[in-house]
JSON list of C-alpha atoms in Angstrom, two decimals:
[
{"chain": "A", "resi": 1, "resn": "GLU", "atom": "CA", "xyz": [-3.55, -10.18, 3.28]},
{"chain": "A", "resi": 2, "resn": "VAL", "atom": "CA", "xyz": [-5.55, -7.23, 3.68]},
{"chain": "A", "resi": 3, "resn": "SER", "atom": "CA", "xyz": [-7.85, -7.36, 0.55]},
{"chain": "A", "resi": 4, "resn": "ARG", "atom": "CA", "xyz": [-8.17, -9.08, -2.84]},
{"chain": "A", "resi": 5, "resn": "THR", "atom": "CA", "xyz": [-10.40, -8.10, -5.90]},
{"chain": "A", "resi": 6, "resn": "PRO", "atom": "CA", "xyz": [-10.25, -10.08, -9.05]},
{"chain": "A", "resi": 7, "resn": "VAL", "atom": "CA", "xyz": [-7.07, -8.21, -10.27]},
{"chain": "A", "resi": 8, "resn": "GLY", "atom": "CA", "xyz": [-4.92, -8.44, -6.96]},
{"chain": "A", "resi": 9, "resn": "ILE", "atom": "CA", "xyz": [-4.25, -9.22, -3.56]},
{"chain": "A", "resi": 10, "resn": "GLN", "atom": "CA", "xyz": [-2.86, -6.72, -1.03]},
{"chain": "A", "resi": 11, "resn": "TYR", "atom": "CA", "xyz": [-0.76, -7.93, 1.66]},
{"chain": "A", "resi": 12, "resn": "LEU", "atom": "CA", "xyz": [0.31, -5.83, 4.84]},
{"chain": "A", "resi": 13, "resn": "ASP", "atom": "CA", "xyz": [3.52, -6.08, 6.92]},
{"chain": "A", "resi": 14, "resn": "ARG", "atom": "CA", "xyz": [1.75, -4.88, 10.24]},
{"chain": "A", "resi": 15, "resn": "GLU", "atom": "CA", "xyz": [5.30, -5.18, 12.22]},
{"chain": "A", "resi": 16, "resn": "SER", "atom": "CA", "xyz": [6.95, -3.04, 9.39]},
{"chain": "A", "resi": 17, "resn": "VAL", "atom": "CA", "xyz": [4.92, 0.14, 11.02]},
{"chain": "A", "resi": 18, "resn": "LYS", "atom": "CA", "xyz": [6.76, 3.08, 11.93]},
{"chain": "A", "resi": 19, "resn": "LYS", "atom": "CA", "xyz": [5.07, 6.27, 13.22]},
{"chain": "A", "resi": 20, "resn": "ARG", "atom": "CA", "xyz": [6.51, 9.42, 11.34]},
{"chain": "A", "resi": 21, "resn": "GLU", "atom": "CA", "xyz": [5.26, 13.06, 12.03]},
{"chain": "A", "resi": 22, "resn": "LYS", "atom": "CA", "xyz": [1.93, 13.57, 13.20]},
{"chain": "A", "resi": 23, "resn": "GLY", "atom": "CA", "xyz": [-0.77, 11.41, 12.13]},
{"chain": "A", "resi": 24, "resn": "VAL", "atom": "CA", "xyz": [1.81, 9.96, 9.70]},
{"chain": "A", "resi": 25, "resn": "ILE", "atom": "CA", "xyz": [3.06, 5.92, 9.44]},
{"chain": "A", "resi": 26, "resn": "GLU", "atom": "CA", "xyz": [5.29, 4.57, 7.02]},
{"chain": "A", "resi": 27, "resn": "ILE", "atom": "CA", "xyz": [4.60, 0.71, 6.31]},
{"chain": "A", "resi": 28, "resn": "SER", "atom": "CA", "xyz": [5.82, -2.17, 4.11]},
{"chain": "A", "resi": 29, "resn": "THR", "atom": "CA", "xyz": [2.90, -3.75, 1.66]},
{"chain": "A", "resi": 30, "resn": "LYS", "atom": "CA", "xyz": [3.36, -6.57, -1.18]},
{"chain": "A", "resi": 31, "resn": "TYR", "atom": "CA", "xyz": [1.05, -6.65, -4.14]},
{"chain": "A", "resi": 32, "resn": "ILE", "atom": "CA", "xyz": [0.37, -9.20, -6.49]},
{"chain": "A", "resi": 33, "resn": "LYS", "atom": "CA", "xyz": [-1.52, -8.68, -9.80]},
{"chain": "A", "resi": 34, "resn": "ILE", "atom": "CA", "xyz": [-3.45, -11.30, -10.90]},
{"chain": "A", "resi": 35, "resn": "ASP", "atom": "CA", "xyz": [-4.72, -12.03, -14.66]},
{"chain": "A", "resi": 36, "resn": "VAL", "atom": "CA", "xyz": [-8.44, -12.12, -14.66]},
{"chain": "A", "resi": 37, "resn": "ASN", "atom": "CA", "xyz": [-8.53, -14.36, -17.60]},
{"chain": "A", "resi": 38, "resn": "THR", "atom": "CA", "xyz": [-6.54, -17.24, -15.93]},
{"chain": "A", "resi": 39, "resn": "SER", "atom": "CA", "xyz": [-6.58, -16.07, -12.21]},
{"chain": "A", "resi": 40, "resn": "MET", "atom": "CA", "xyz": [-2.62, -16.88, -12.26]},
{"chain": "A", "resi": 41, "resn": "ASN", "atom": "CA", "xyz": [-0.38, -14.43, -10.41]},
{"chain": "A", "resi": 42, "resn": "ILE", "atom": "CA", "xyz": [1.11, -12.38, -13.14]},
{"chain": "A", "resi": 43, "resn": "GLU", "atom": "CA", "xyz": [3.41, -9.64, -11.05]},
{"chain": "A", "resi": 44, "resn": "GLU", "atom": "CA", "xyz": [4.75, -9.08, -7.39]},
{"chain": "A", "resi": 45, "resn": "ASN", "atom": "CA", "xyz": [5.73, -5.61, -5.95]},
{"chain": "A", "resi": 46, "resn": "ILE", "atom": "CA", "xyz": [6.92, -4.63, -2.51]},
{"chain": "A", "resi": 47, "resn": "TYR", "atom": "CA", "xyz": [6.01, -1.27, -1.75]},
{"chain": "A", "resi": 48, "resn": "THR", "atom": "CA", "xyz": [7.23, 1.20, 1.22]},
{"chain": "A", "resi": 49, "resn": "MET", "atom": "CA", "xyz": [4.00, 3.56, 1.56]},
{"chain": "A", "resi": 50, "resn": "LYS", "atom": "CA", "xyz": [3.51, 6.60, 3.83]},
{"chain": "A", "resi": 51, "resn": "ILE", "atom": "CA", "xyz": [0.08, 6.90, 4.85]},
{"chain": "A", "resi": 52, "resn": "ASN", "atom": "CA", "xyz": [-1.37, 10.06, 6.37]},
{"chain": "A", "resi": 53, "resn": "CYS", "atom": "CA", "xyz": [-3.98, 8.80, 8.45]},
{"chain": "A", "resi": 54, "resn": "LEU", "atom": "CA", "xyz": [-5.66, 12.48, 9.08]},
{"chain": "A", "resi": 55, "resn": "THR", "atom": "CA", "xyz": [-6.38, 13.16, 5.32]},
{"chain": "A", "resi": 56, "resn": "ASN", "atom": "CA", "xyz": [-6.41, 9.07, 4.10]},
{"chain": "A", "resi": 57, "resn": "LYS", "atom": "CA", "xyz": [-3.80, 10.14, 1.48]},
{"chain": "A", "resi": 58, "resn": "PHE", "atom": "CA", "xyz": [-0.82, 7.89, 0.93]},
{"chain": "A", "resi": 59, "resn": "LYS", "atom": "CA", "xyz": [2.67, 8.00, -1.59]},
{"chain": "A", "resi": 60, "resn": "ASP", "atom": "CA", "xyz": [4.78, 5.33, -2.35]},
{"chain": "A", "resi": 61, "resn": "ILE", "atom": "CA", "xyz": [8.16, 6.06, -1.38]},
{"chain": "A", "resi": 62, "resn": "SER", "atom": "CA", "xyz": [9.89, 2.90, -2.58]},
{"chain": "A", "resi": 63, "resn": "VAL", "atom": "CA", "xyz": [9.13, 0.18, -5.00]},
{"chain": "A", "resi": 64, "resn": "ASN", "atom": "CA", "xyz": [11.09, -3.13, -4.90]},
{"chain": "A", "resi": 65, "resn": "GLY", "atom": "CA", "xyz": [13.68, -1.02, -3.38]},
{"chain": "A", "resi": 66, "resn": "GLU", "atom": "CA", "xyz": [13.86, 1.40, -5.67]},
{"chain": "A", "resi": 67, "resn": "ASP", "atom": "CA", "xyz": [13.15, 5.28, -3.49]},
{"chain": "A", "resi": 68, "resn": "PHE", "atom": "CA", "xyz": [11.15, 7.50, -5.36]},
{"chain": "A", "resi": 69, "resn": "LEU", "atom": "CA", "xyz": [12.06, 10.90, -3.34]},
{"chain": "A", "resi": 70, "resn": "LYS", "atom": "CA", "xyz": [9.59, 12.94, -5.32]},
{"chain": "A", "resi": 71, "resn": "ALA", "atom": "CA", "xyz": [6.58, 11.15, -4.60]},
{"chain": "A", "resi": 72, "resn": "LYS", "atom": "CA", "xyz": [3.47, 13.01, -3.79]},
{"chain": "A", "resi": 73, "resn": "TRP", "atom": "CA", "xyz": [0.45, 12.55, -1.43]},
{"chain": "A", "resi": 74, "resn": "GLU", "atom": "CA", "xyz": [-2.29, 11.01, -3.57]},
{"chain": "A", "resi": 75, "resn": "ASP", "atom": "CA", "xyz": [-5.59, 10.27, -2.82]},
{"chain": "A", "resi": 76, "resn": "PRO", "atom": "CA", "xyz": [-6.71, 6.42, -3.37]},
{"chain": "A", "resi": 77, "resn": "ASN", "atom": "CA", "xyz": [-9.48, 7.43, -5.79]},
{"chain": "A", "resi": 78, "resn": "GLY", "atom": "CA", "xyz": [-11.76, 4.53, -4.58]},
{"chain": "A", "resi": 79, "resn": "ASP", "atom": "CA", "xyz": [-8.89, 1.61, -5.01]},
{"chain": "A", "resi": 80, "resn": "LYS", "atom": "CA", "xyz": [-10.56, -0.96, -2.78]},
{"chain": "A", "resi": 81, "resn": "LEU", "atom": "CA", "xyz": [-6.60, -2.42, -2.24]},
{"chain": "A", "resi": 82, "resn": "ILE", "atom": "CA", "xyz": [-5.37, 1.02, -1.09]},
{"chain": "A", "resi": 83, "resn": "ASN", "atom": "CA", "xyz": [-8.14, 2.13, 0.79]},
{"chain": "A", "resi": 84, "resn": "ASP", "atom": "CA", "xyz": [-8.03, -1.16, 3.13]},
{"chain": "A", "resi": 85, "resn": "VAL", "atom": "CA", "xyz": [-4.69, -0.71, 3.46]},
{"chain": "A", "resi": 86, "resn": "ILE", "atom": "CA", "xyz": [-4.96, 2.84, 4.63]},
{"chain": "A", "resi": 87, "resn": "SER", "atom": "CA", "xyz": [-7.81, 1.68, 7.03]},
{"chain": "A", "resi": 88, "resn": "ASP", "atom": "CA", "xyz": [-6.63, -1.47, 8.45]},
{"chain": "A", "resi": 89, "resn": "SER", "atom": "CA", "xyz": [-2.99, 0.04, 8.93]},
{"chain": "A", "resi": 90, "resn": "CYS", "atom": "CA", "xyz": [-4.32, 3.55, 10.23]},
{"chain": "A", "resi": 91, "resn": "ASN", "atom": "CA", "xyz": [-6.84, 1.53, 12.73]},
{"chain": "A", "resi": 92, "resn": "ASN", "atom": "CA", "xyz": [-4.02, -0.48, 14.35]},
{"chain": "A", "resi": 93, "resn": "VAL", "atom": "CA", "xyz": [-1.43, 1.97, 15.29]}
]
């Protein structure tokens, strides 16, 4: 577990980290969405992400095994769960 908020939990598979081009890594994560009213898990997704550790941007290249070949680099826009994944992943490469 990397991070938790009232709406979700983010997990990181540190064994999956692969260095790609300069400053870029690829990693597998799992996100569990939580119902804020019941605190029950309502959705679970497995992501393969590319993270640019130089710009702190990311792109989801696969979700639940479905590839997104046209994924574009995104800014986390203050999303705590994504920021924590980027920080943890880049600090442990």
